[in-house]
PDB file of C-alpha atoms in Angstrom:
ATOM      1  CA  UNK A  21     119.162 109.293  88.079  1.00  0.00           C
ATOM      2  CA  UNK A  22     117.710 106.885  90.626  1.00  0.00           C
ATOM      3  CA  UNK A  23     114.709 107.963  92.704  1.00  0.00           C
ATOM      4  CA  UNK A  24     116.941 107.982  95.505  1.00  0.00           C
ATOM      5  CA  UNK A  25     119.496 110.403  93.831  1.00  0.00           C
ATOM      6  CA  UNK A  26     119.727 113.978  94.940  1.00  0.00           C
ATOM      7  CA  UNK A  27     120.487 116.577  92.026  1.00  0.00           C
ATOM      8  CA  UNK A  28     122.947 119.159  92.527  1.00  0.00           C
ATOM      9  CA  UNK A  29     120.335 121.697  92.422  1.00  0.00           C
ATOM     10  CA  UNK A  30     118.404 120.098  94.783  1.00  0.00           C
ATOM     11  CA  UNK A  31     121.470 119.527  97.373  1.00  0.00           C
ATOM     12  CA  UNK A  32     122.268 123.035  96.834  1.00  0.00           C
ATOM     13  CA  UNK A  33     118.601 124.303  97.857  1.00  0.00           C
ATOM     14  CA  UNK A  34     118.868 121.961 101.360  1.00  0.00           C
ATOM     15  CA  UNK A  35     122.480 122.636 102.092  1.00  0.00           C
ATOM     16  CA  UNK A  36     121.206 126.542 101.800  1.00  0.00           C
ATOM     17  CA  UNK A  37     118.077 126.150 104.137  1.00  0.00           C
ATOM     18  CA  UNK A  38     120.884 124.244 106.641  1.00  0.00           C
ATOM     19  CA  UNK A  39     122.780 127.300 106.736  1.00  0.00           C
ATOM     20  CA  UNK A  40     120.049 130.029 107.166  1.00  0.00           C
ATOM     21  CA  UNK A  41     118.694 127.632 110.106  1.00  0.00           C
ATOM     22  CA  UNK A  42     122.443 127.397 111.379  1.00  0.00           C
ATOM     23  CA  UNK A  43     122.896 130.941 111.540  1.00  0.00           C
ATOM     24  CA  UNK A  44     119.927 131.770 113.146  1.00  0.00           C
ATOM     25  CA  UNK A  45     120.380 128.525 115.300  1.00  0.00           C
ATOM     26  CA  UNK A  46     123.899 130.452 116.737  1.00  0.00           C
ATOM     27  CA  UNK A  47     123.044 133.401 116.924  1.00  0.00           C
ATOM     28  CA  UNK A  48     119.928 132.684 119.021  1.00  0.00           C
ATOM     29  CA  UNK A  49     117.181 134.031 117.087  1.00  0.00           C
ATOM     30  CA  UNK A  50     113.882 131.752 116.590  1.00  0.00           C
ATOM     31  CA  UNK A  51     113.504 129.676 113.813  1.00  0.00           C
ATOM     32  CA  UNK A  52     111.059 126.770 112.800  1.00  0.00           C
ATOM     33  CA  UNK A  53     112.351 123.933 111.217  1.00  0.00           C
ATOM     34  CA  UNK A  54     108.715 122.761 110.360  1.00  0.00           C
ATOM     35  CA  UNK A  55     108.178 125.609 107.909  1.00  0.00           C
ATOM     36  CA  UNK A  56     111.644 125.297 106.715  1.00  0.00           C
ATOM     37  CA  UNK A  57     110.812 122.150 105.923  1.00  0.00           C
ATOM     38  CA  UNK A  58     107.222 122.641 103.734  1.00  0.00           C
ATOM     39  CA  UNK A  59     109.160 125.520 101.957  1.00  0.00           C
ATOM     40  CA  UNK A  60     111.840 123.033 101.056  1.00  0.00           C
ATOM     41  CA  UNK A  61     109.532 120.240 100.306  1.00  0.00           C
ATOM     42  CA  UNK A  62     107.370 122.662  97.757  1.00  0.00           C
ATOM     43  CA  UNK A  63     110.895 124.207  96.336  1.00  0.00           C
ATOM     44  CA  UNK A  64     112.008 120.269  95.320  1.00  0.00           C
ATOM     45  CA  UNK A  65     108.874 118.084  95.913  1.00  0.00           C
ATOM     46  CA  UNK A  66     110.684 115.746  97.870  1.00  0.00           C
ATOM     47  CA  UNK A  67     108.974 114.705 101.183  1.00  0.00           C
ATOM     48  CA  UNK A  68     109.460 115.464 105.015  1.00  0.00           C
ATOM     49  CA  UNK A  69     111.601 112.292 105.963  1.00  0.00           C
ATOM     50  CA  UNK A  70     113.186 112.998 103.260  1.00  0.00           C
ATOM     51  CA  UNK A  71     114.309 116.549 103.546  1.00  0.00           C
ATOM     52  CA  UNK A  72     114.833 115.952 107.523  1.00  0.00           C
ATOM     53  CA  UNK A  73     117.126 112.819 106.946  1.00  0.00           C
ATOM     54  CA  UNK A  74     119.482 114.967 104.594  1.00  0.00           C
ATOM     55  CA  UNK A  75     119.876 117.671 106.752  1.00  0.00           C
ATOM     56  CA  UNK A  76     121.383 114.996 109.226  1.00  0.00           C
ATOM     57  CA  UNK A  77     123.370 113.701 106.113  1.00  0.00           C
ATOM     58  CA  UNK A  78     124.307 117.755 106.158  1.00  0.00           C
ATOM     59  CA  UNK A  79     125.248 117.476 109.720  1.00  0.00           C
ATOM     60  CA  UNK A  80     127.792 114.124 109.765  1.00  0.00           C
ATOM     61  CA  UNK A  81     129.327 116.627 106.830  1.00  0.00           C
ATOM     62  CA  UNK A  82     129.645 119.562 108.461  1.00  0.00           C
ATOM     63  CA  UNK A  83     131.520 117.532 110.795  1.00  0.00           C
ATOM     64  CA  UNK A  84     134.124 117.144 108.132  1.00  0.00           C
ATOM     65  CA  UNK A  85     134.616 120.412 107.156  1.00  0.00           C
ATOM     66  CA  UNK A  86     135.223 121.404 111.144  1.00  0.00           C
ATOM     67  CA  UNK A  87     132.231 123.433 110.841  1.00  0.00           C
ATOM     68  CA  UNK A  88     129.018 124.059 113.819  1.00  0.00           C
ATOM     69  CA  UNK A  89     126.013 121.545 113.329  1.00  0.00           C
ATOM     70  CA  UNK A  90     122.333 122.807 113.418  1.00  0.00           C
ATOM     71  CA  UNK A  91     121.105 121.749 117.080  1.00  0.00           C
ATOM     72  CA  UNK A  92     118.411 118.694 116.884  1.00  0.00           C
ATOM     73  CA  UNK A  93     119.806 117.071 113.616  1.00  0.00           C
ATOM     74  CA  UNK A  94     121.945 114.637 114.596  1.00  0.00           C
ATOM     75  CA  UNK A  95     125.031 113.293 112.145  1.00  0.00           C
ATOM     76  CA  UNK A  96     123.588 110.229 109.691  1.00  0.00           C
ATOM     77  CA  UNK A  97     127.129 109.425 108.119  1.00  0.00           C
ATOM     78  CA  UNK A  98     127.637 107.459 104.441  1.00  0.00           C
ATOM     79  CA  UNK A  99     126.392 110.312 102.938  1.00  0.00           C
ATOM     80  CA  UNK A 100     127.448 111.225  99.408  1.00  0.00           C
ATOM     81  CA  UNK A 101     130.651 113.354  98.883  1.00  0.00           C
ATOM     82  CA  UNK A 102     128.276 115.352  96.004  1.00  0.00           C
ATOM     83  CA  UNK A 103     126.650 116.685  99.402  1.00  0.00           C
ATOM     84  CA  UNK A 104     129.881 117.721 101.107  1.00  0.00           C
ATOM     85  CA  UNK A 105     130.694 119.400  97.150  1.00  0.00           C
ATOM     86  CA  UNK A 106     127.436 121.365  97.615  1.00  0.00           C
ATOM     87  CA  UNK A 107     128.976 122.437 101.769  1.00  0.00           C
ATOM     88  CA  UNK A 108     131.925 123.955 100.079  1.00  0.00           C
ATOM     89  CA  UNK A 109     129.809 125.506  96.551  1.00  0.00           C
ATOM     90  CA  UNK A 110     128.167 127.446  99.380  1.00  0.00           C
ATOM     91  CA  UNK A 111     131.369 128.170 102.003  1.00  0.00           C
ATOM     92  CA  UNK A 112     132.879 129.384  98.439  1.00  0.00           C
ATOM     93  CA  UNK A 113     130.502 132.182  97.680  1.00  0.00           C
ATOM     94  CA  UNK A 114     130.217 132.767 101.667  1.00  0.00           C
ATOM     95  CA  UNK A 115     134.306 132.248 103.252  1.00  0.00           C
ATOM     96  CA  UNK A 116     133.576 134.892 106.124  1.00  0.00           C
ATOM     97  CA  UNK A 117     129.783 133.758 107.027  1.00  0.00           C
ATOM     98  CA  UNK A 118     130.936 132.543 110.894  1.00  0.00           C
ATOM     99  CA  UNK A 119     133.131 135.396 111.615  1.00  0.00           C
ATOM    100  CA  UNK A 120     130.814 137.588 113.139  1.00  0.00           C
ATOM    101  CA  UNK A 121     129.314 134.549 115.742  1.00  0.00           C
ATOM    102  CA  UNK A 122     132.457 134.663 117.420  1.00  0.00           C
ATOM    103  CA  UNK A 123     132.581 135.521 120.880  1.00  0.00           C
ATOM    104  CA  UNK A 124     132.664 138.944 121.750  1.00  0.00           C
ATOM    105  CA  UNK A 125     136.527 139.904 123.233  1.00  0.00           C
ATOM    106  CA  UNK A 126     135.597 141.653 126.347  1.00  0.00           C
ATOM    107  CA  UNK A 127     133.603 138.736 127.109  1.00  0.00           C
ATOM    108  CA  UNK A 128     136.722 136.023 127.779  1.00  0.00           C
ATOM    109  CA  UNK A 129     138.554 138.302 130.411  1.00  0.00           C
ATOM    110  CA  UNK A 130     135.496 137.686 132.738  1.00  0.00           C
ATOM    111  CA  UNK A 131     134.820 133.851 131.244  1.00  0.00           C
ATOM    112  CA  UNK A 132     135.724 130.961 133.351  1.00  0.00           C
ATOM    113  CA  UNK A 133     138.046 128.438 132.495  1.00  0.00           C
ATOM    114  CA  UNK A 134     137.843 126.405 130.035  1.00  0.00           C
ATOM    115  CA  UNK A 135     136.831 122.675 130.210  1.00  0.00           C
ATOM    116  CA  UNK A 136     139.921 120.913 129.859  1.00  0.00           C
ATOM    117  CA  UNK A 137     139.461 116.730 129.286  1.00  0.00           C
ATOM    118  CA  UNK A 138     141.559 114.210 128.198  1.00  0.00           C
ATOM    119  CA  UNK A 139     142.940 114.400 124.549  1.00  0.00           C
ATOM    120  CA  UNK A 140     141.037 111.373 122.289  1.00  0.00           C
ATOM    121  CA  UNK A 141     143.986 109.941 121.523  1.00  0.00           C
ATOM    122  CA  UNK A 142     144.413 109.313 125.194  1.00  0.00           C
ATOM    123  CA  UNK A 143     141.270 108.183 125.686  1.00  0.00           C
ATOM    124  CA  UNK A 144     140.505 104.234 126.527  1.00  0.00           C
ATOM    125  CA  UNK A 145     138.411 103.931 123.080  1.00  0.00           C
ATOM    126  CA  UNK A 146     138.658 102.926 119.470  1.00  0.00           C
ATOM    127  CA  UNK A 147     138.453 106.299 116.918  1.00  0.00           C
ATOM    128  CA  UNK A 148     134.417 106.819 116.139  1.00  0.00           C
ATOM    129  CA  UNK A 149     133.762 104.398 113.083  1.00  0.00           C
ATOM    130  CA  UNK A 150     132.920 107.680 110.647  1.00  0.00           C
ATOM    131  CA  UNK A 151     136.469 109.238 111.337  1.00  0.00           C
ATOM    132  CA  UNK A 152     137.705 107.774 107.954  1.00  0.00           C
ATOM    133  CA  UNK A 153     135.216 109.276 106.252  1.00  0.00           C
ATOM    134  CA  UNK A 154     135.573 112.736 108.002  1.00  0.00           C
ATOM    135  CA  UNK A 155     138.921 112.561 107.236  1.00  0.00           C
ATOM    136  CA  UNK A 156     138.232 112.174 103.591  1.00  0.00           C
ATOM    137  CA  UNK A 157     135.918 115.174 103.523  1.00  0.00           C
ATOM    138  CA  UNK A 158     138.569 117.323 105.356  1.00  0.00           C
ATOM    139  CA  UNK A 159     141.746 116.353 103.689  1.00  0.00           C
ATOM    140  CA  UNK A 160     139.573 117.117 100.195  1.00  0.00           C
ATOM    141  CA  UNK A 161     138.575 120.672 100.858  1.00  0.00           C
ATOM    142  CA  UNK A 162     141.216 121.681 103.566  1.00  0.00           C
ATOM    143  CA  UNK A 163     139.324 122.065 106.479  1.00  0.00           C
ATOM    144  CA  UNK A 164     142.722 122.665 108.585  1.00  0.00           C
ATOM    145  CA  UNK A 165     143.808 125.357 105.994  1.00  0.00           C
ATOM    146  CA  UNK A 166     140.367 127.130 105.933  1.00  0.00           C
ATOM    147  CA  UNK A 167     140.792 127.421 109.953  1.00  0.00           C
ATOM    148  CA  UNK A 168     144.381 128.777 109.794  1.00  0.00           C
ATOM    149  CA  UNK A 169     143.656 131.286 107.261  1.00  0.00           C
ATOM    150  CA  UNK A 170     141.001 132.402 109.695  1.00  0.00           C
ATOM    151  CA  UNK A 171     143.050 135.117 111.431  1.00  0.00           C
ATOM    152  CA  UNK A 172     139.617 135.865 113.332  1.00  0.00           C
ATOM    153  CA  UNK A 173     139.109 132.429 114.550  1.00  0.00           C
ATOM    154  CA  UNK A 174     142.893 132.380 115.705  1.00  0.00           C
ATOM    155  CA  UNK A 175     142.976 135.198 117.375  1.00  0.00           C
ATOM    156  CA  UNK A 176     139.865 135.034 119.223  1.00  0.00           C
ATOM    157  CA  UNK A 177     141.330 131.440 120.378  1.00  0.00           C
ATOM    158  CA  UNK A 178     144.403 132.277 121.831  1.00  0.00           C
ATOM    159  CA  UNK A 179     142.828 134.886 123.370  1.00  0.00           C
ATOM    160  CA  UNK A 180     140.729 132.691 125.368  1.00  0.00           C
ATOM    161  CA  UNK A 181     143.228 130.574 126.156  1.00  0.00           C
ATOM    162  CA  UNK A 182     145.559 133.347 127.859  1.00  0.00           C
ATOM    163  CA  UNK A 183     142.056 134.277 129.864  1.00  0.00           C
ATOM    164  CA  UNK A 184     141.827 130.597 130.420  1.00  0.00           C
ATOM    165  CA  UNK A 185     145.619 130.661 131.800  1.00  0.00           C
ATOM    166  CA  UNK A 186     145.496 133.871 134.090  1.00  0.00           C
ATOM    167  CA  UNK A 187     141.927 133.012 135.508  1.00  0.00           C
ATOM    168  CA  UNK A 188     143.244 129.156 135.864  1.00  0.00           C
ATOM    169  CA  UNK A 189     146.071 130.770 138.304  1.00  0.00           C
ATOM    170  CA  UNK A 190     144.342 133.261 140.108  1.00  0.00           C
ATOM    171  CA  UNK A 191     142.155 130.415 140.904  1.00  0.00           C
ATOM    172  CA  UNK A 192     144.750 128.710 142.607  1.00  0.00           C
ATOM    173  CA  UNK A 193     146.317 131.467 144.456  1.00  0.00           C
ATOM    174  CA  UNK A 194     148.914 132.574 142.054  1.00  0.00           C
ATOM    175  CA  UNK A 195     147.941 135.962 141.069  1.00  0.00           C
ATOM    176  CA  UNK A 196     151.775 136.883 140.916  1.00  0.00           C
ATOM    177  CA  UNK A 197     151.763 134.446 138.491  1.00  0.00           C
ATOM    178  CA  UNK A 198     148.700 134.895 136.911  1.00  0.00           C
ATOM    179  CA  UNK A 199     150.291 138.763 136.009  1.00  0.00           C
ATOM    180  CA  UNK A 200     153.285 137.472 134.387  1.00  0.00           C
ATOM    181  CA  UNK A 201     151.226 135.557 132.067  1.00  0.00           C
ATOM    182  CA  UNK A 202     152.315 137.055 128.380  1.00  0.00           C
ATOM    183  CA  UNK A 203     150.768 136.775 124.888  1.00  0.00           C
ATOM    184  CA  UNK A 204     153.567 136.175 122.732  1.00  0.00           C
ATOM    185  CA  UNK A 205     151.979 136.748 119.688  1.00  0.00           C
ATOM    186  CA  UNK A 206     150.097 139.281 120.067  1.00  0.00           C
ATOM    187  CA  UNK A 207     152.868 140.986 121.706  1.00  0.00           C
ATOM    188  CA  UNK A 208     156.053 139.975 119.994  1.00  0.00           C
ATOM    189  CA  UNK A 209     154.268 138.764 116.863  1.00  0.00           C
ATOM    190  CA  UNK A 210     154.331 135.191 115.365  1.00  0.00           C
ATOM    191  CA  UNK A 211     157.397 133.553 114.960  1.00  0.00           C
ATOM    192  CA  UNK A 212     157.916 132.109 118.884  1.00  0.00           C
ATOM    193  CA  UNK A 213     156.624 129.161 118.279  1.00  0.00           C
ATOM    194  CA  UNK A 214     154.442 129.080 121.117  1.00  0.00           C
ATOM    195  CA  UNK A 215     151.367 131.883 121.347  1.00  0.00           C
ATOM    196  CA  UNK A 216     151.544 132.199 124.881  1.00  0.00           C
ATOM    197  CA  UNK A 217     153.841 132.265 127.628  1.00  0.00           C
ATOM    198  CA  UNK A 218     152.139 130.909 131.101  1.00  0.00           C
ATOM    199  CA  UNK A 219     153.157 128.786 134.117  1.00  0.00           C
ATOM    200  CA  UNK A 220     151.551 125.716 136.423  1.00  0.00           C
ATOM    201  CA  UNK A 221     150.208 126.925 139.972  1.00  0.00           C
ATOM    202  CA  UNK A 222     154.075 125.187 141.015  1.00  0.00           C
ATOM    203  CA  UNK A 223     155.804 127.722 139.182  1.00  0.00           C
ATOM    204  CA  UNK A 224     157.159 125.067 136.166  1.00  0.00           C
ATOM    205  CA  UNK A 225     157.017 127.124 132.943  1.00  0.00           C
ATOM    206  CA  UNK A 226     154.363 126.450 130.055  1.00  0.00           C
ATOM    207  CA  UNK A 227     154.824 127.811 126.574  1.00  0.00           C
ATOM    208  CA  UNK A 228     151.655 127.317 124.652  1.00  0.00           C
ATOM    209  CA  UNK A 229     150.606 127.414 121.003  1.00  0.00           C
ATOM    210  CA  UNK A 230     146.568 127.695 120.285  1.00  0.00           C
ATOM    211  CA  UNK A 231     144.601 125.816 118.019  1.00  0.00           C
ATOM    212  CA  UNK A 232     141.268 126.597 117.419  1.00  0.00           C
ATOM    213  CA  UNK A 233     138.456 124.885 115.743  1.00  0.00           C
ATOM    214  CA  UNK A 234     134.650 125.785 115.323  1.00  0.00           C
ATOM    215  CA  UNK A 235     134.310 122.092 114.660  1.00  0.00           C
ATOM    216  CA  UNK A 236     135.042 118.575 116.707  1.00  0.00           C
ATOM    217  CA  UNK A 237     137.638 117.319 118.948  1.00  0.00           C
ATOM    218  CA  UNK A 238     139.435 115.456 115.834  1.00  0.00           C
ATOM    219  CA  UNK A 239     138.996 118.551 113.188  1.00  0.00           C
ATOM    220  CA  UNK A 240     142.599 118.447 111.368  1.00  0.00           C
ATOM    221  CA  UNK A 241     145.073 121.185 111.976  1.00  0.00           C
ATOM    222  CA  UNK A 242     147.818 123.215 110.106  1.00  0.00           C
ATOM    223  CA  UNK A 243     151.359 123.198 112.290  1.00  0.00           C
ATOM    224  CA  UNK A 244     154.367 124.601 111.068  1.00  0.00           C
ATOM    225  CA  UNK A 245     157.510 123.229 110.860  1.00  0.00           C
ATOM    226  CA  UNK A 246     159.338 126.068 113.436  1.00  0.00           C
ATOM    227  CA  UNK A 247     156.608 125.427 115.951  1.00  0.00           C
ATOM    228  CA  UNK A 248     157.564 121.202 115.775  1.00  0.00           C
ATOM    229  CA  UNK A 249     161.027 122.320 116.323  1.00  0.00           C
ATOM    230  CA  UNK A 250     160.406 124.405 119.129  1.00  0.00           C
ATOM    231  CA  UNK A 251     158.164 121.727 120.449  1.00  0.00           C
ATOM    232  CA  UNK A 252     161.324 119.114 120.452  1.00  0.00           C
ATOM    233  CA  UNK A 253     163.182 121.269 121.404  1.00  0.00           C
ATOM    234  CA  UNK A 254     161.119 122.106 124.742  1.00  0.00           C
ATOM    235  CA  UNK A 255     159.567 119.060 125.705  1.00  0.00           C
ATOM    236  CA  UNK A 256     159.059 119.507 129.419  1.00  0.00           C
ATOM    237  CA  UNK A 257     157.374 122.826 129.084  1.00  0.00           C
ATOM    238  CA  UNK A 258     155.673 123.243 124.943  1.00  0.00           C
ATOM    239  CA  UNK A 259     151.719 122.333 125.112  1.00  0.00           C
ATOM    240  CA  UNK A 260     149.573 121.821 121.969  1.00  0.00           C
ATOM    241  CA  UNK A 261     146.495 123.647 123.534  1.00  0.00           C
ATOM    242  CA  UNK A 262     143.436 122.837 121.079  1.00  0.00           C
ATOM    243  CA  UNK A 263     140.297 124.353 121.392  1.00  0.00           C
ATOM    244  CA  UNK A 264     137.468 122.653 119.510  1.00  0.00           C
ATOM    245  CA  UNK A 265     133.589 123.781 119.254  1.00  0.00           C
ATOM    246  CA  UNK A 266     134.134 127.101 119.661  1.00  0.00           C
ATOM    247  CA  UNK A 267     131.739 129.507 118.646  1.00  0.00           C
ATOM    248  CA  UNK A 268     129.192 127.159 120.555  1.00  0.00           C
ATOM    249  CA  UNK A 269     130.679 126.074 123.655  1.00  0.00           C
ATOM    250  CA  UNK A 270     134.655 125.768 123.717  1.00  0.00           C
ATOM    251  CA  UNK A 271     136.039 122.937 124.906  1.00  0.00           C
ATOM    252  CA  UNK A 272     139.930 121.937 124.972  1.00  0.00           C
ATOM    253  CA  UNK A 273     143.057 119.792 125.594  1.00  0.00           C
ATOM    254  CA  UNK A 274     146.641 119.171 125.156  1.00  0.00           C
ATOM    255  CA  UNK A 275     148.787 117.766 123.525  1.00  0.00           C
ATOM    256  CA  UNK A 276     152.878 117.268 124.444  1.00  0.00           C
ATOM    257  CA  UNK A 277     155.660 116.499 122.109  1.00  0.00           C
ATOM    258  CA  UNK A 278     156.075 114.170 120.371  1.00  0.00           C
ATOM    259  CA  UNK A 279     153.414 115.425 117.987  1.00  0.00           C
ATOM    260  CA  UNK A 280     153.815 112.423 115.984  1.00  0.00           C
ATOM    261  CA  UNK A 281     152.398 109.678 119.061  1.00  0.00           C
ATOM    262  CA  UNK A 282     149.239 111.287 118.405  1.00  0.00           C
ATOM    263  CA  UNK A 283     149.149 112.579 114.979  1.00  0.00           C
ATOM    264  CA  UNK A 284     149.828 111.786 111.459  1.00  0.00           C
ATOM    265  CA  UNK A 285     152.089 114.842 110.272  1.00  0.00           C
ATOM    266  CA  UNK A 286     151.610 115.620 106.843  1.00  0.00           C
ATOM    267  CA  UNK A 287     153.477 117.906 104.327  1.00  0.00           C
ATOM    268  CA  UNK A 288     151.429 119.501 102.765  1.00  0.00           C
ATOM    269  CA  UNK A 289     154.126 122.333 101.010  1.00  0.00           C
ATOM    270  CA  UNK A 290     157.233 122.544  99.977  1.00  0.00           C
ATOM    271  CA  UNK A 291     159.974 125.596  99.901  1.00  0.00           C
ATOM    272  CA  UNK A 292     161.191 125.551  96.350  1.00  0.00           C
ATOM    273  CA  UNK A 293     164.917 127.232  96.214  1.00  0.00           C
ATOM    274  CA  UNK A 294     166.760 127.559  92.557  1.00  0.00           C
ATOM    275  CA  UNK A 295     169.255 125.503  91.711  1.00  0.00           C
TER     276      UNK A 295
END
């Protein structure tokens, strides 16, 4: 092993310390990264630059996995995928370790809206020169399938998005509308195609289906194939709302149908029916 190489012992200890600093980092308790860091560097004998430049090789990761990053350790990407296999040794033993640094529920009835911006696929700019390797780490261990299995994260999403909606309309003086504003799901259960049932200050109906992220703008997502047929089959009034960093500070945007001029879609199952 070069001198350069990390062991899997050694990524496991650092990946560990990025987490307990994470969680604390959330939830807004104190922390100090300085004696995380002499801790770590007498645990594996490797030296401050050292330790602090893989915790930002930690960070472009985490980005991968649509996960929070630790505040002050910016993403140093080209790090080694036996990193991002240490990320998901720990996320194994650990699958429900964000759930309770989601927002609380009463708070997104008085929350304002959300910051809407333009979707990055509409944006004047090139992807960022890591997405490839993002997309590697996130195709590999299923960061889109971890976040729809999170029936926490999705809920508390399209919650905020039908607070987002009614505020959004009461805002601009359509409180009749703003009551008519319906949570399909959570109503009717799934199967709509759309989560949420809303309209534009004009009157013009919107059906919207939530998709929520803890991690960035470009995370992956799971769609089914109903909801892409309900999407062609509405196209003036189905919106893609996706809401991205949010157990920090949730941001969002839409998408309209097609899907596929801003997407790859990718099966990822198949319904197997006996011959």
């Amino acid at each position: 092993m070069g001198a350069q190489d990390w062991s899997e012992d050694e990524n496991d200890a650092i990946v560990a310390d990025y987490f307990a600093m994470l969680i604390d980092d959330i939830a807004g308790r104190p922390y100090n990264k300085a004696e995380h860091n002499r801790a770590l560097q007498e645990l594996i004998g490797r030296s401050r630059g050292s330790i602090e430049f893989k915790h930002c090789n930690i960070s472009a990761a985490m980005k991968g996995f649509g996960l929070p990053l630790l505040s002050g350790y910016l993403p140093r990407f080209n790090f080694q995928m036996s990193l991002a296999e240490a990320i998901a040794r720990w996320l194994a033993k650990r699958p429900d370790w964000l759930d309770a640094q989601h927002p609380a529920q009463m708070v997104f009835a008085e929350a304002a809206p959300l910051f809407v911006g333009i979707a990055p696929t509409l944006r004047n700019a090139p992807p960022p020169e890591e997405t490839q390797q993002l997309q590697a780490v996130a195709q590999r261990f299923d960061a889109a399938g971890r976040d729809e299995r999170n029936r926490a994260l999705g809920k508390a999403g399209e919650e905020r998005a039908f607070h987002h909606e009614r505020v959004s309309l009461r805002q601009a003086g359509r409180d009749d509308l703003a009551r008519r504003v319906r949570w399909v799901s959570a109503e009717d259960g799934d199967g709509a195609g759309y989560d949420i049932h809303s309209f534009t200050p004009e009157g013009k109906v919107r059906l919207i289906e939530v998709k929520t992220t803890n991690g960035w703008e470009r995370t992956p997502f799971h769609i089914s194939r109903n909801e892409l047929q309900v999407a062609d089959e509405n196209r003036d009034t189905w919106h893609l709302f996706r809401i991205y960093n949010f157990v920090r500070e949730p941001r969002a945007f839409e998408l309209r149908p097609p899907l596929d001029a801003h997407v790859t879609l990718t099966p990822t199952s198949f319904q197997a029916s006996f011959h």
